[in-house]
Short mmCIF file of C-alpha atoms in Angstrom, two decimals:
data_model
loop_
_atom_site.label_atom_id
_atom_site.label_comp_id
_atom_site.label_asym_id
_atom_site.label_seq_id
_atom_site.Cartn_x
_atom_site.Cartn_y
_atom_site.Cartn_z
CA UNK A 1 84.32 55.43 -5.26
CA UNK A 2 84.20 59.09 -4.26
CA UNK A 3 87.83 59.15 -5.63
CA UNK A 4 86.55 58.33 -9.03
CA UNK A 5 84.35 60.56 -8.56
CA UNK A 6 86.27 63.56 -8.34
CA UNK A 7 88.33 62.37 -10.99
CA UNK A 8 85.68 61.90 -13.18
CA UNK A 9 83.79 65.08 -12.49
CA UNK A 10 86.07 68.48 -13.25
CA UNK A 11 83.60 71.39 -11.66
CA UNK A 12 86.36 71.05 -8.59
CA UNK A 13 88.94 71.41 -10.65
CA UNK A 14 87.38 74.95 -12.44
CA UNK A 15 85.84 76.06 -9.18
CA UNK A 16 89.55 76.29 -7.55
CA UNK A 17 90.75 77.73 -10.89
CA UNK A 18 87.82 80.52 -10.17
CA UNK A 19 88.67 81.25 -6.69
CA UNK A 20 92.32 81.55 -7.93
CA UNK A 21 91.43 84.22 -10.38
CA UNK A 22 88.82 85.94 -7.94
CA UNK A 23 91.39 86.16 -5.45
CA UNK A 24 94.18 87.34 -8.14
CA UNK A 25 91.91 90.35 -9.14
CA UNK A 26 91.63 90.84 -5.34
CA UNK A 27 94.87 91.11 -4.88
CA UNK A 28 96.01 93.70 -7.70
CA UNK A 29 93.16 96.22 -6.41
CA UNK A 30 94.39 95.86 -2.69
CA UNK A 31 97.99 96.22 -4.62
CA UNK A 32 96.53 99.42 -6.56
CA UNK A 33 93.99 100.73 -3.58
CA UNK A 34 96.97 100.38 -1.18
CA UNK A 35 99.35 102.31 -3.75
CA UNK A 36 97.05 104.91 -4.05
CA UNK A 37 96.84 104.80 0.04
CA UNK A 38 100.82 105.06 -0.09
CA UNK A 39 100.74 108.25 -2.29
CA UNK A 40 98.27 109.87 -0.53
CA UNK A 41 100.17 109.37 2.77
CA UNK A 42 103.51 110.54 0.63
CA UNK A 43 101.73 114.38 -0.12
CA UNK A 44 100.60 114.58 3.03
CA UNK A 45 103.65 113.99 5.07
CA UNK A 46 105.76 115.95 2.17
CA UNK A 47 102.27 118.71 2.88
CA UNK A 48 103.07 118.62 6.60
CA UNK A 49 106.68 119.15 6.21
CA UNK A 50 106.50 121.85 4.02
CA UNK A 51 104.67 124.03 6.93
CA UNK A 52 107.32 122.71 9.03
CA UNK A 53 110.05 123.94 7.53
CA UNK A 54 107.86 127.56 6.88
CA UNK A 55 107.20 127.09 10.67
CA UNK A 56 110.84 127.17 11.70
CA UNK A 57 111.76 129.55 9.02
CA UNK A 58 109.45 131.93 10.66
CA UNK A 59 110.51 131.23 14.06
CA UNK A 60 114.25 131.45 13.68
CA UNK A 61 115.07 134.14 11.07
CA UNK A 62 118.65 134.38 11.82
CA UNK A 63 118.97 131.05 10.67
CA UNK A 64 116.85 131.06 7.88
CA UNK A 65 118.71 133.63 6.16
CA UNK A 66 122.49 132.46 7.16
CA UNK A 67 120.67 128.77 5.23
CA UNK A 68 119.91 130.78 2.76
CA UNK A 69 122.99 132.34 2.34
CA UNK A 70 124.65 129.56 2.15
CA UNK A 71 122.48 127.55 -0.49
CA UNK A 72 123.15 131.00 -2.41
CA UNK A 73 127.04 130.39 -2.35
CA UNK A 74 126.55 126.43 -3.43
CA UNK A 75 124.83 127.50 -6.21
CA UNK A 76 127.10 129.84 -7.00
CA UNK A 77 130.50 127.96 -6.88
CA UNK A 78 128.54 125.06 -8.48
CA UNK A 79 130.46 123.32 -11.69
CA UNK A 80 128.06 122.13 -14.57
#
């Protein structure tokens, strides 16, 4: 009998097809919150690197300016 019952009566049925959707909108906010989390870690570790690089520029001029140099001499030998 409780077979039939559940057969017979569909709220179980919609209830699961509510959950489903509840948790589907769950998901694509912890997909969007956590993309948002992802970018924000992204600038600051591209932030933190930035001052690292200044860091070292600062610390070893020598080599800072031969770098330079030589990024000046790609550019110029570089082919469009």
């Amino acid at each position: 009998m409780a077979d039939g019952d559940l057969r017979d009566n569909p709220a179980p049925r919609e209830e699961r097809e509510a959950e489903n959707a509840a948790s589907a909108a769950g998901d694509v906010e912890d997909a969007q919150e956590s993309d948002a989390a992802r970018r924000r870690r992204r600038a600051q570790f591209l932030r933190e690197l930035h001052e690292a690089k200044q860091l070292r520029d600062r610390v070893q001029p020598r080599r800072a300016r031969a770098a330079r140099m030589r990024q000046q001499m790609r550019m110029r030998t570089f082919r469009w």
